[in-house]
């Protein structure tokens, strides 16, 4: 037996096999040991990432809200923010190389020239409302060279506002919007000075809030408020005190950036916020002279809209009591995150051009206005010819259609094309269905003649098509099927049904 064991252990193959087995055991042991060690490290890392309740007393992090229900004026900041704030403090005291500033503003400097950039850098801008529109406008102005900005807003950053705010992050939720903007921009342009006013704008404090800073009057004021009372108070104050202001109308429920324009408030159309502001300002004696950014996009089927409050909300009591502040909306306004940015950058662009004196002329609407005026005149002449054809006196005839109505029909309903040929030139409006010509004019009121004409009576055609239509359908009494194919008739009827549907939104 002993000799057999001796021969076995001395066998070369057995020695190799034993070595392999022992090596395998060692390798497996090493792998398992490494995996165990890695798990332990991961567990320790996870534990260390969880705040220690004993070291971080919850009571110490609780803060009192001010009278507006918002966070304190100086929220806690992290290490990186502390470093940025320290750099900004030195830069705002002049401890920052001006050559570095000019290098950062090099592209604007070339565009605006040294003289223009100097004007921009020495300007003082006030931004009232620091949400989606106001934050984008402020960021653009600071990046472009404006060095003194006063921010006015009582509100704080919410989780739902992150879809449209230019600068807020998750760590900013619950902090005042004015300080959120300040600390983020200080990390980009540390030399910009901010005067943060964490208050609600109102008429009684307008003189102080919109007053000078270090003896300098504001060069421009941005109205980015979404509350109608505060907006009207601000615009009325600026108008009465000759302060330059530009106002953002409603970006909510809008989705078409190609329909956003700058114009006088008297010319803004199809915007509920603008319409309400116009009406209330007119009651205060302000009819025009206020530049606004507004969208001409029409509401309609399938588009976002402000829904009424559910019945259960009314059952809770006075609707006013549901809001954070009196007269503030208690319903969610649908906002596509990109649209406030469009409004904000248009406002910032306008201010840069105005402050620096850069040549600019907004002519987008002028050519169309002339076209609408021409179509309106053509429609007036069309109605007068029909009245004359009926044997009545057309002198003094009025039609219940405005230039805005023309633009609405031509652009929104008929998409700028004839229902007959699809052509987009030499357009006009004409009655679609034949009418009893004797009933076309209303003369019930002494001294007043007006055409019994509704928007749902009108279709868009070229002038040549309208002349034929007037002669054969409206005067000679031919049926629509005798003159047009079914495709044209169906298209016209579909468009007119759209008018009926759209009317409930206007």
Short mmCIF file of C-alpha atoms in Angstrom, two decimals:
data_model
loop_
_atom_site.label_atom_id
_atom_site.label_comp_id
_atom_site.label_asym_id
_atom_site.label_seq_id
_atom_site.Cartn_x
_atom_site.Cartn_y
_atom_site.Cartn_z
CA UNK A 1 0.00 0.00 0.00
CA UNK A 2 2.75 2.40 0.92
CA UNK A 3 4.59 1.61 -2.28
CA UNK A 4 1.40 2.28 -4.30
CA UNK A 5 0.95 5.69 -2.67
CA UNK A 6 4.57 6.49 -3.27
CA UNK A 7 4.24 5.62 -6.96
CA UNK A 8 1.01 7.61 -7.23
CA UNK A 9 2.43 10.79 -5.70
CA UNK A 10 5.54 10.49 -7.79
CA UNK A 11 3.42 10.32 -10.98
CA UNK A 12 3.86 13.49 -13.07
CA UNK A 13 0.22 13.55 -14.24
CA UNK A 14 -1.12 13.35 -10.73
CA UNK A 15 1.10 16.24 -9.66
CA UNK A 16 -0.22 18.41 -12.53
CA UNK A 17 -3.82 17.57 -11.66
CA UNK A 18 -3.35 18.44 -8.03
CA UNK A 19 -1.71 21.71 -8.96
CA UNK A 20 -4.64 22.60 -11.23
CA UNK A 21 -7.18 21.82 -8.53
CA UNK A 22 -5.35 23.88 -5.93
CA UNK A 23 -4.98 26.81 -8.38
CA UNK A 24 -8.67 26.71 -9.18
CA UNK A 25 -9.58 26.78 -5.53
CA UNK A 26 -7.26 29.73 -4.93
CA UNK A 27 -8.70 31.62 -7.96
CA UNK A 28 -12.31 31.04 -6.92
CA UNK A 29 -11.51 32.11 -3.38
CA UNK A 30 -9.83 35.28 -4.68
CA UNK A 31 -12.78 36.15 -6.95
CA UNK A 32 -15.33 35.57 -4.24
CA UNK A 33 -13.26 37.61 -1.84
CA UNK A 34 -12.99 40.48 -4.32
CA UNK A 35 -16.73 40.44 -4.99
CA UNK A 36 -17.46 40.49 -1.29
CA UNK A 37 -15.07 43.39 -0.78
CA UNK A 38 -16.63 45.33 -3.66
CA UNK A 39 -20.12 44.81 -2.25
CA UNK A 40 -18.94 46.06 1.11
CA UNK A 41 -17.45 49.16 -0.49
CA UNK A 42 -20.66 49.82 -2.42
CA UNK A 43 -22.73 49.43 0.72
CA UNK A 44 -20.50 51.84 2.61
CA UNK A 45 -20.70 54.36 -0.24
CA UNK A 46 -24.48 54.09 -0.23
CA UNK A 47 -24.64 54.54 3.51
CA UNK A 48 -22.36 57.54 3.40
CA UNK A 49 -24.58 59.19 0.77
CA UNK A 50 -27.59 59.09 3.08
CA UNK A 51 -27.76 62.17 5.35
CA UNK A 52 -27.31 61.35 9.01
CA UNK A 53 -30.47 62.32 10.85
CA UNK A 54 -28.44 63.00 14.01
CA UNK A 55 -26.07 65.36 12.21
CA UNK A 56 -28.76 67.04 10.10
CA UNK A 57 -31.55 67.98 12.40
CA UNK A 58 -34.68 68.59 10.36
CA UNK A 59 -35.67 71.44 12.60
CA UNK A 60 -32.49 73.29 11.69
CA UNK A 61 -33.35 73.19 7.96
CA UNK A 62 -36.89 74.41 8.40
CA UNK A 63 -37.41 78.05 7.50
CA UNK A 64 -40.21 80.50 8.01
CA UNK A 65 -42.09 81.69 4.95
CA UNK A 66 -42.68 85.38 4.46
CA UNK A 67 -46.08 87.07 4.08
CA UNK A 68 -46.32 85.88 0.49
CA UNK A 69 -45.75 82.24 1.44
CA UNK A 70 -42.27 82.03 -0.06
CA UNK A 71 -38.79 81.10 1.13
CA UNK A 72 -36.43 83.57 2.87
CA UNK A 73 -34.41 86.07 0.91
CA UNK A 74 -31.07 84.30 1.41
CA UNK A 75 -31.42 80.54 0.97
CA UNK A 76 -28.63 78.16 1.90
CA UNK A 77 -26.00 77.72 -0.81
CA UNK A 78 -23.53 74.97 -1.58
CA UNK A 79 -19.75 75.12 -1.82
CA UNK A 80 -19.70 75.76 -5.57
CA UNK A 81 -22.31 78.48 -5.23
CA UNK A 82 -20.32 80.02 -2.39
CA UNK A 83 -17.25 80.20 -4.62
CA UNK A 84 -19.30 81.71 -7.46
CA UNK A 85 -20.85 84.23 -5.09
CA UNK A 86 -17.42 85.21 -3.79
CA UNK A 87 -16.11 85.70 -7.33
CA UNK A 88 -19.21 87.70 -8.23
CA UNK A 89 -18.77 89.92 -5.16
CA UNK A 90 -15.21 90.75 -6.20
CA UNK A 91 -16.19 91.24 -9.85
CA UNK A 92 -19.01 93.62 -8.94
CA UNK A 93 -16.55 95.66 -6.88
CA UNK A 94 -14.34 96.02 -9.94
CA UNK A 95 -11.92 93.20 -9.15
CA UNK A 96 -12.31 91.57 -12.57
CA UNK A 97 -10.21 92.09 -15.67
CA UNK A 98 -12.18 94.18 -18.14
CA UNK A 99 -10.35 92.49 -21.02
CA UNK A 100 -11.90 89.20 -19.94
CA UNK A 101 -15.34 90.76 -19.99
CA UNK A 102 -14.78 92.16 -23.48
CA UNK A 103 -13.50 88.79 -24.64
CA UNK A 104 -16.66 87.13 -23.34
CA UNK A 105 -18.77 89.78 -25.10
CA UNK A 106 -16.63 89.75 -28.27
CA UNK A 107 -19.37 88.67 -30.68
CA UNK A 108 -21.81 91.28 -29.40
CA UNK A 109 -19.03 93.87 -29.47
CA UNK A 110 -18.41 93.26 -33.17
CA UNK A 111 -22.12 93.34 -33.93
CA UNK A 112 -23.09 96.39 -31.88
CA UNK A 113 -19.76 98.26 -32.13
CA UNK A 114 -17.87 99.55 -29.09
CA UNK A 115 -20.26 102.46 -28.73
CA UNK A 116 -23.36 100.24 -28.76
CA UNK A 117 -21.89 97.72 -26.35
CA UNK A 118 -20.88 100.54 -24.02
CA UNK A 119 -24.51 101.71 -23.92
CA UNK A 120 -25.68 98.20 -23.17
CA UNK A 121 -23.12 97.66 -20.42
CA UNK A 122 -24.08 100.89 -18.69
CA UNK A 123 -27.84 100.27 -18.92
CA UNK A 124 -30.18 99.47 -16.03
CA UNK A 125 -33.03 97.05 -16.76
CA UNK A 126 -35.92 96.03 -14.51
CA UNK A 127 -37.57 92.64 -14.99
CA UNK A 128 -40.94 92.19 -13.30
CA UNK A 129 -41.89 88.52 -13.28
CA UNK A 130 -39.12 85.92 -13.17
CA UNK A 131 -40.86 82.85 -14.53
CA UNK A 132 -40.47 81.34 -17.99
CA UNK A 133 -40.51 84.57 -20.01
CA UNK A 134 -38.67 86.73 -17.48
CA UNK A 135 -35.90 84.21 -16.79
CA UNK A 136 -35.06 83.73 -20.48
CA UNK A 137 -35.10 87.48 -21.11
CA UNK A 138 -32.86 88.13 -18.10
CA UNK A 139 -30.37 85.42 -19.05
CA UNK A 140 -30.11 86.76 -22.61
CA UNK A 141 -29.61 90.35 -21.43
CA UNK A 142 -26.91 89.41 -18.92
CA UNK A 143 -25.06 87.30 -21.48
CA UNK A 144 -25.27 90.20 -23.95
CA UNK A 145 -23.73 92.81 -21.68
CA UNK A 146 -26.37 94.45 -19.46
CA UNK A 147 -24.64 95.01 -16.12
CA UNK A 148 -27.41 96.25 -13.80
CA UNK A 149 -30.63 94.25 -13.46
CA UNK A 150 -33.38 94.53 -10.88
CA UNK A 151 -35.50 91.41 -10.50
CA UNK A 152 -39.00 91.68 -9.00
CA UNK A 153 -41.04 88.58 -8.17
CA UNK A 154 -42.71 87.28 -5.03
CA UNK A 155 -42.83 83.65 -6.16
CA UNK A 156 -40.57 80.65 -5.65
CA UNK A 157 -39.39 77.94 -8.02
CA UNK A 158 -41.71 74.94 -8.24
CA UNK A 159 -41.13 71.53 -9.74
CA UNK A 160 -43.66 72.20 -12.50
CA UNK A 161 -41.89 75.42 -13.53
CA UNK A 162 -38.71 73.58 -14.52
CA UNK A 163 -40.17 72.82 -17.96
CA UNK A 164 -39.92 76.47 -18.97
CA UNK A 165 -37.56 78.27 -16.58
CA UNK A 166 -34.24 79.24 -18.17
CA UNK A 167 -31.97 78.71 -15.16
CA UNK A 168 -33.68 76.81 -12.35
CA UNK A 169 -32.52 73.34 -11.35
CA UNK A 170 -33.95 70.74 -8.98
CA UNK A 171 -31.88 72.19 -6.16
CA UNK A 172 -33.62 75.55 -6.66
CA UNK A 173 -37.13 74.20 -6.04
CA UNK A 174 -38.63 76.05 -3.09
CA UNK A 175 -36.29 79.04 -3.33
CA UNK A 176 -37.20 82.55 -4.54
CA UNK A 177 -37.06 82.94 -8.31
CA UNK A 178 -35.17 86.22 -8.06
CA UNK A 179 -32.29 84.61 -6.18
CA UNK A 180 -32.34 81.52 -8.38
CA UNK A 181 -31.73 83.71 -11.43
CA UNK A 182 -29.12 85.81 -9.65
CA UNK A 183 -26.97 82.94 -8.43
CA UNK A 184 -27.10 81.07 -11.74
CA UNK A 185 -26.19 84.11 -13.82
CA UNK A 186 -23.39 84.99 -11.42
CA UNK A 187 -21.79 81.72 -12.52
CA UNK A 188 -21.91 82.95 -16.14
CA UNK A 189 -21.37 86.71 -15.92
CA UNK A 190 -20.10 87.43 -12.40
CA UNK A 191 -19.74 91.17 -13.02
CA UNK A 192 -23.51 91.72 -13.46
CA UNK A 193 -25.05 93.50 -10.46
CA UNK A 194 -28.48 92.35 -9.27
CA UNK A 195 -31.03 94.06 -7.10
CA UNK A 196 -33.35 91.25 -6.01
CA UNK A 197 -36.80 92.35 -4.84
CA UNK A 198 -38.63 89.30 -3.50
CA UNK A 199 -42.01 91.02 -3.46
CA UNK A 200 -45.29 91.07 -5.31
CA UNK A 201 -45.54 94.05 -7.64
CA UNK A 202 -48.49 96.30 -6.92
CA UNK A 203 -49.53 99.84 -7.60
CA UNK A 204 -48.87 101.11 -4.08
CA UNK A 205 -45.19 100.09 -4.26
CA UNK A 206 -44.60 100.93 -7.92
CA UNK A 207 -42.67 104.12 -7.26
CA UNK A 208 -40.17 102.31 -5.06
CA UNK A 209 -39.95 99.10 -7.09
CA UNK A 210 -39.56 100.87 -10.44
CA UNK A 211 -37.49 103.72 -9.08
CA UNK A 212 -33.79 104.52 -9.60
CA UNK A 213 -30.88 102.39 -8.43
CA UNK A 214 -27.82 104.29 -7.23
CA UNK A 215 -29.33 107.40 -8.77
CA UNK A 216 -29.83 105.78 -12.21
CA UNK A 217 -33.31 105.58 -13.69
CA UNK A 218 -34.22 102.34 -15.48
CA UNK A 219 -33.53 102.36 -19.21
CA UNK A 220 -36.23 99.78 -19.81
CA UNK A 221 -38.77 97.73 -17.88
CA UNK A 222 -39.87 94.24 -18.84
CA UNK A 223 -43.38 93.17 -17.90
CA UNK A 224 -43.40 89.37 -17.67
CA UNK A 225 -46.27 89.16 -15.18
CA UNK A 226 -49.03 86.60 -15.69
CA UNK A 227 -51.51 88.16 -13.25
CA UNK A 228 -53.85 90.62 -14.97
CA UNK A 229 -54.23 93.03 -12.03
CA UNK A 230 -50.48 93.45 -11.54
CA UNK A 231 -49.90 93.65 -15.30
CA UNK A 232 -52.43 96.43 -15.80
CA UNK A 233 -51.10 98.33 -12.77
CA UNK A 234 -47.54 98.10 -14.10
CA UNK A 235 -48.38 99.15 -17.65
CA UNK A 236 -50.59 102.00 -16.48
CA UNK A 237 -47.84 103.28 -14.15
CA UNK A 238 -45.18 103.11 -16.87
CA UNK A 239 -47.43 104.87 -19.38
CA UNK A 240 -48.43 107.65 -16.99
CA UNK A 241 -44.80 108.17 -15.84
CA UNK A 242 -43.24 107.92 -19.32
CA UNK A 243 -41.14 104.87 -18.46
CA UNK A 244 -40.08 102.69 -21.37
CA UNK A 245 -41.66 99.27 -21.04
CA UNK A 246 -42.34 96.20 -23.14
CA UNK A 247 -44.96 93.68 -22.07
CA UNK A 248 -45.26 89.96 -22.68
CA UNK A 249 -48.77 88.86 -23.46
CA UNK A 250 -49.92 85.26 -23.12
CA UNK A 251 -47.55 82.43 -24.06
CA UNK A 252 -49.87 79.84 -22.55
CA UNK A 253 -51.78 77.57 -24.95
CA UNK A 254 -49.57 78.76 -27.82
CA UNK A 255 -47.45 76.47 -29.99
CA UNK A 256 -46.52 78.32 -33.21
CA UNK A 257 -43.33 80.41 -32.88
CA UNK A 258 -43.82 81.88 -36.37
CA UNK A 259 -46.88 83.79 -35.14
CA UNK A 260 -45.17 85.70 -32.33
CA UNK A 261 -44.80 89.42 -33.07
CA UNK A 262 -43.92 92.75 -31.53
CA UNK A 263 -46.52 95.46 -31.96
CA UNK A 264 -48.54 98.11 -30.19
CA UNK A 265 -51.03 96.81 -27.67
CA UNK A 266 -53.83 98.35 -29.71
CA UNK A 267 -52.94 96.04 -32.62
CA UNK A 268 -52.59 92.78 -30.68
CA UNK A 269 -55.23 90.24 -31.68
CA UNK A 270 -56.52 86.80 -30.77
CA UNK A 271 -54.85 86.87 -27.36
CA UNK A 272 -57.17 86.70 -24.32
CA UNK A 273 -54.60 88.23 -21.95
CA UNK A 274 -53.92 91.08 -24.36
CA UNK A 275 -57.61 91.65 -24.95
CA UNK A 276 -58.36 91.85 -21.22
CA UNK A 277 -55.38 94.12 -20.58
CA UNK A 278 -56.42 96.38 -23.49
CA UNK A 279 -59.96 96.72 -22.18
CA UNK A 280 -58.89 97.55 -18.65
CA UNK A 281 -56.16 99.96 -19.76
CA UNK A 282 -58.62 101.73 -22.05
CA UNK A 283 -60.82 102.32 -19.01
CA UNK A 284 -57.79 104.01 -17.40
CA UNK A 285 -57.26 106.22 -20.44
CA UNK A 286 -54.48 104.17 -22.05
CA UNK A 287 -55.38 103.16 -25.61
CA UNK A 288 -52.03 102.78 -27.34
CA UNK A 289 -48.32 103.49 -27.05
CA UNK A 290 -47.31 100.29 -25.24
CA UNK A 291 -45.17 97.76 -27.16
CA UNK A 292 -46.13 94.16 -26.52
CA UNK A 293 -45.03 90.70 -27.62
CA UNK A 294 -48.04 88.63 -28.60
CA UNK A 295 -49.06 85.60 -30.60
CA UNK A 296 -51.62 85.72 -33.40
CA UNK A 297 -52.16 81.97 -33.14
CA UNK A 298 -55.85 81.14 -32.84
CA UNK A 299 -57.28 78.67 -30.34
CA UNK A 300 -59.29 75.85 -31.79
CA UNK A 301 -60.31 72.22 -31.69
CA UNK A 302 -57.58 69.90 -30.54
CA UNK A 303 -55.45 72.72 -29.14
CA UNK A 304 -54.62 73.26 -25.48
CA UNK A 305 -56.93 75.50 -23.52
CA UNK A 306 -57.55 76.60 -19.95
CA UNK A 307 -60.13 74.17 -18.64
CA UNK A 308 -62.85 75.20 -16.16
CA UNK A 309 -62.47 74.22 -12.54
CA UNK A 310 -64.04 70.89 -11.59
CA UNK A 311 -67.30 71.10 -9.65
CA UNK A 312 -65.64 69.58 -6.59
CA UNK A 313 -63.32 72.61 -6.38
CA UNK A 314 -66.29 74.98 -6.28
CA UNK A 315 -67.84 72.78 -3.60
CA UNK A 316 -64.88 73.55 -1.32
CA UNK A 317 -66.01 77.16 -1.02
CA UNK A 318 -65.04 80.47 -2.58
CA UNK A 319 -62.79 79.89 -5.58
CA UNK A 320 -60.68 82.87 -4.53
CA UNK A 321 -59.75 81.01 -1.37
CA UNK A 322 -58.16 78.22 -3.41
CA UNK A 323 -55.35 80.42 -4.69
CA UNK A 324 -52.15 81.40 -2.92
CA UNK A 325 -53.04 85.07 -3.29
CA UNK A 326 -56.28 86.92 -4.11
CA UNK A 327 -57.06 87.18 -7.83
CA UNK A 328 -54.31 84.70 -8.79
CA UNK A 329 -55.26 81.86 -11.06
CA UNK A 330 -56.18 78.59 -9.38
CA UNK A 331 -56.26 76.56 -12.60
CA UNK A 332 -53.31 75.08 -14.46
CA UNK A 333 -52.50 76.98 -17.64
CA UNK A 334 -51.11 74.62 -20.30
CA UNK A 335 -47.71 75.92 -21.38
CA UNK A 336 -45.42 74.38 -24.00
CA UNK A 337 -41.97 74.89 -22.46
CA UNK A 338 -40.46 76.37 -25.63
CA UNK A 339 -42.94 79.23 -26.08
CA UNK A 340 -42.03 81.33 -23.00
CA UNK A 341 -38.41 81.12 -24.21
CA UNK A 342 -39.49 82.48 -27.62
CA UNK A 343 -41.31 85.39 -25.95
CA UNK A 344 -38.38 86.04 -23.60
CA UNK A 345 -35.74 86.13 -26.32
CA UNK A 346 -37.86 88.38 -28.53
CA UNK A 347 -38.19 90.80 -25.62
CA UNK A 348 -34.44 90.67 -24.88
CA UNK A 349 -33.64 91.20 -28.55
CA UNK A 350 -35.95 94.23 -28.67
CA UNK A 351 -34.32 95.77 -25.59
CA UNK A 352 -30.81 95.26 -26.94
CA UNK A 353 -31.71 97.02 -30.20
CA UNK A 354 -33.56 99.82 -28.44
CA UNK A 355 -30.91 100.52 -25.80
CA UNK A 356 -27.99 100.44 -28.24
CA UNK A 357 -29.80 102.38 -30.96
CA UNK A 358 -29.30 99.60 -33.48
CA UNK A 359 -31.46 100.15 -36.61
CA UNK A 360 -34.59 98.02 -36.59
CA UNK A 361 -38.08 98.06 -38.04
CA UNK A 362 -40.62 95.34 -37.45
CA UNK A 363 -42.42 95.13 -40.75
CA UNK A 364 -43.89 91.62 -40.55
CA UNK A 365 -47.45 92.82 -40.16
CA UNK A 366 -47.43 95.90 -42.37
CA UNK A 367 -47.69 94.18 -45.73
CA UNK A 368 -50.43 91.87 -44.49
CA UNK A 369 -52.35 94.79 -42.97
CA UNK A 370 -52.41 96.51 -46.34
CA UNK A 371 -53.62 93.30 -47.95
CA UNK A 372 -56.39 92.95 -45.36
CA UNK A 373 -57.43 96.56 -45.91
CA UNK A 374 -57.59 95.90 -49.66
CA UNK A 375 -59.70 92.77 -49.17
CA UNK A 376 -62.01 94.66 -46.80
CA UNK A 377 -62.47 97.43 -49.39
CA UNK A 378 -63.15 94.81 -52.06
CA UNK A 379 -65.76 93.14 -49.82
CA UNK A 380 -67.40 96.51 -49.19
CA UNK A 381 -67.62 97.13 -52.94
CA UNK A 382 -68.97 93.62 -53.47
CA UNK A 383 -71.80 94.18 -51.00
CA UNK A 384 -72.61 97.58 -52.50
CA UNK A 385 -72.90 96.03 -55.97
CA UNK A 386 -75.33 93.42 -54.69
CA UNK A 387 -77.49 96.08 -52.99
CA UNK A 388 -77.44 98.19 -56.16
CA UNK A 389 -78.36 95.12 -58.23
CA UNK A 390 -81.38 94.61 -55.95
CA UNK A 391 -82.59 98.11 -56.89
CA UNK A 392 -81.86 99.81 -53.56
CA UNK A 393 -79.68 102.76 -52.64
CA UNK A 394 -76.32 101.55 -51.36
CA UNK A 395 -74.99 104.96 -50.30
CA UNK A 396 -73.88 104.85 -46.67
CA UNK A 397 -73.94 101.04 -46.50
CA UNK A 398 -71.83 99.53 -43.71
CA UNK A 399 -70.66 95.96 -43.36
CA UNK A 400 -70.19 94.20 -39.95
CA UNK A 401 -66.67 92.98 -40.80
CA UNK A 402 -63.36 94.41 -39.60
CA UNK A 403 -59.79 94.21 -40.84
CA UNK A 404 -59.04 91.75 -38.05
CA UNK A 405 -61.95 89.60 -39.20
CA UNK A 406 -60.49 89.59 -42.70
CA UNK A 407 -57.09 88.49 -41.42
CA UNK A 408 -58.74 85.79 -39.31
CA UNK A 409 -60.69 84.37 -42.26
CA UNK A 410 -57.93 84.59 -44.82
CA UNK A 411 -55.07 83.30 -42.65
CA UNK A 412 -56.66 80.97 -40.14
CA UNK A 413 -59.67 79.54 -41.90
CA UNK A 414 -58.69 79.52 -45.57
CA UNK A 415 -54.92 79.24 -44.97
CA UNK A 416 -54.20 82.10 -47.38
CA UNK A 417 -55.55 80.21 -50.42
CA UNK A 418 -58.56 80.25 -52.71
CA UNK A 419 -61.10 77.47 -52.11
CA UNK A 420 -61.55 77.18 -55.87
CA UNK A 421 -58.01 77.03 -57.26
CA UNK A 422 -55.72 77.00 -54.22
CA UNK A 423 -53.96 80.14 -55.49
CA UNK A 424 -52.53 82.52 -52.89
CA UNK A 425 -52.43 85.79 -54.86
CA UNK A 426 -55.02 88.50 -55.57
CA UNK A 427 -57.29 87.14 -52.85
CA UNK A 428 -60.63 88.52 -51.75
CA UNK A 429 -63.70 87.47 -49.76
CA UNK A 430 -67.10 86.89 -51.28
CA UNK A 431 -70.46 85.48 -50.22
CA UNK A 432 -70.65 81.75 -50.87
CA UNK A 433 -74.34 80.91 -51.04
CA UNK A 434 -76.88 82.81 -53.07
CA UNK A 435 -79.11 85.13 -51.04
CA UNK A 436 -82.44 86.82 -51.51
CA UNK A 437 -81.09 90.19 -52.66
CA UNK A 438 -84.11 92.02 -51.30
CA UNK A 439 -83.11 90.93 -47.81
CA UNK A 440 -79.41 91.68 -48.10
CA UNK A 441 -79.64 95.13 -46.42
CA UNK A 442 -81.15 96.03 -43.05
CA UNK A 443 -82.75 99.48 -42.84
CA UNK A 444 -84.81 99.06 -39.67
CA UNK A 445 -82.89 101.80 -37.88
CA UNK A 446 -83.31 105.30 -39.17
CA UNK A 447 -80.13 106.74 -40.63
CA UNK A 448 -78.36 103.38 -40.62
CA UNK A 449 -77.85 100.90 -43.43
CA UNK A 450 -75.88 97.75 -42.93
CA UNK A 451 -75.43 94.51 -44.73
CA UNK A 452 -76.81 91.32 -43.20
CA UNK A 453 -73.44 89.64 -43.50
CA UNK A 454 -71.83 87.08 -41.19
CA UNK A 455 -68.36 85.60 -41.23
CA UNK A 456 -69.93 82.22 -41.89
CA UNK A 457 -71.22 83.59 -45.25
CA UNK A 458 -67.78 84.30 -46.68
CA UNK A 459 -65.24 82.27 -48.62
CA UNK A 460 -61.82 83.15 -49.99
CA UNK A 461 -61.25 83.33 -53.75
CA UNK A 462 -59.07 85.18 -56.22
CA UNK A 463 -60.59 88.39 -57.57
CA UNK A 464 -61.17 86.78 -60.95
CA UNK A 465 -62.97 83.80 -59.37
CA UNK A 466 -65.01 86.13 -57.15
CA UNK A 467 -66.17 88.16 -60.16
CA UNK A 468 -67.43 85.00 -61.88
CA UNK A 469 -69.02 83.75 -58.66
CA UNK A 470 -70.79 87.06 -58.10
CA UNK A 471 -72.16 87.12 -61.63
CA UNK A 472 -73.31 83.51 -61.96
CA UNK A 473 -74.21 82.42 -58.42
CA UNK A 474 -75.22 85.60 -56.59
CA UNK A 475 -76.84 87.54 -59.43
CA UNK A 476 -77.94 84.94 -61.97
CA UNK A 477 -79.00 82.48 -59.29
CA UNK A 478 -77.16 79.40 -60.50
CA UNK A 479 -76.69 76.55 -58.04
CA UNK A 480 -73.26 75.86 -56.61
CA UNK A 481 -73.25 72.41 -58.24
CA UNK A 482 -73.76 74.03 -61.63
CA UNK A 483 -70.62 76.11 -61.26
CA UNK A 484 -68.25 74.05 -59.09
CA UNK A 485 -67.24 70.45 -58.65
CA UNK A 486 -68.01 68.49 -55.51
CA UNK A 487 -64.42 68.79 -54.26
CA UNK A 488 -64.63 72.59 -54.23
CA UNK A 489 -68.05 72.58 -52.57
CA UNK A 490 -66.93 70.14 -49.87
CA UNK A 491 -63.79 72.14 -49.16
CA UNK A 492 -65.75 75.38 -48.86
CA UNK A 493 -68.32 73.80 -46.56
CA UNK A 494 -65.58 72.29 -44.42
CA UNK A 495 -63.87 75.67 -44.08
CA UNK A 496 -67.15 77.39 -43.20
CA UNK A 497 -67.78 74.77 -40.54
CA UNK A 498 -64.39 75.66 -39.10
CA UNK A 499 -65.58 79.27 -38.83
CA UNK A 500 -68.57 78.10 -36.80
CA UNK A 501 -66.29 76.06 -34.54
CA UNK A 502 -63.67 78.80 -34.15
CA UNK A 503 -66.29 81.41 -33.27
CA UNK A 504 -66.80 79.87 -29.84
CA UNK A 505 -63.14 80.56 -29.02
CA UNK A 506 -63.00 84.17 -30.20
#
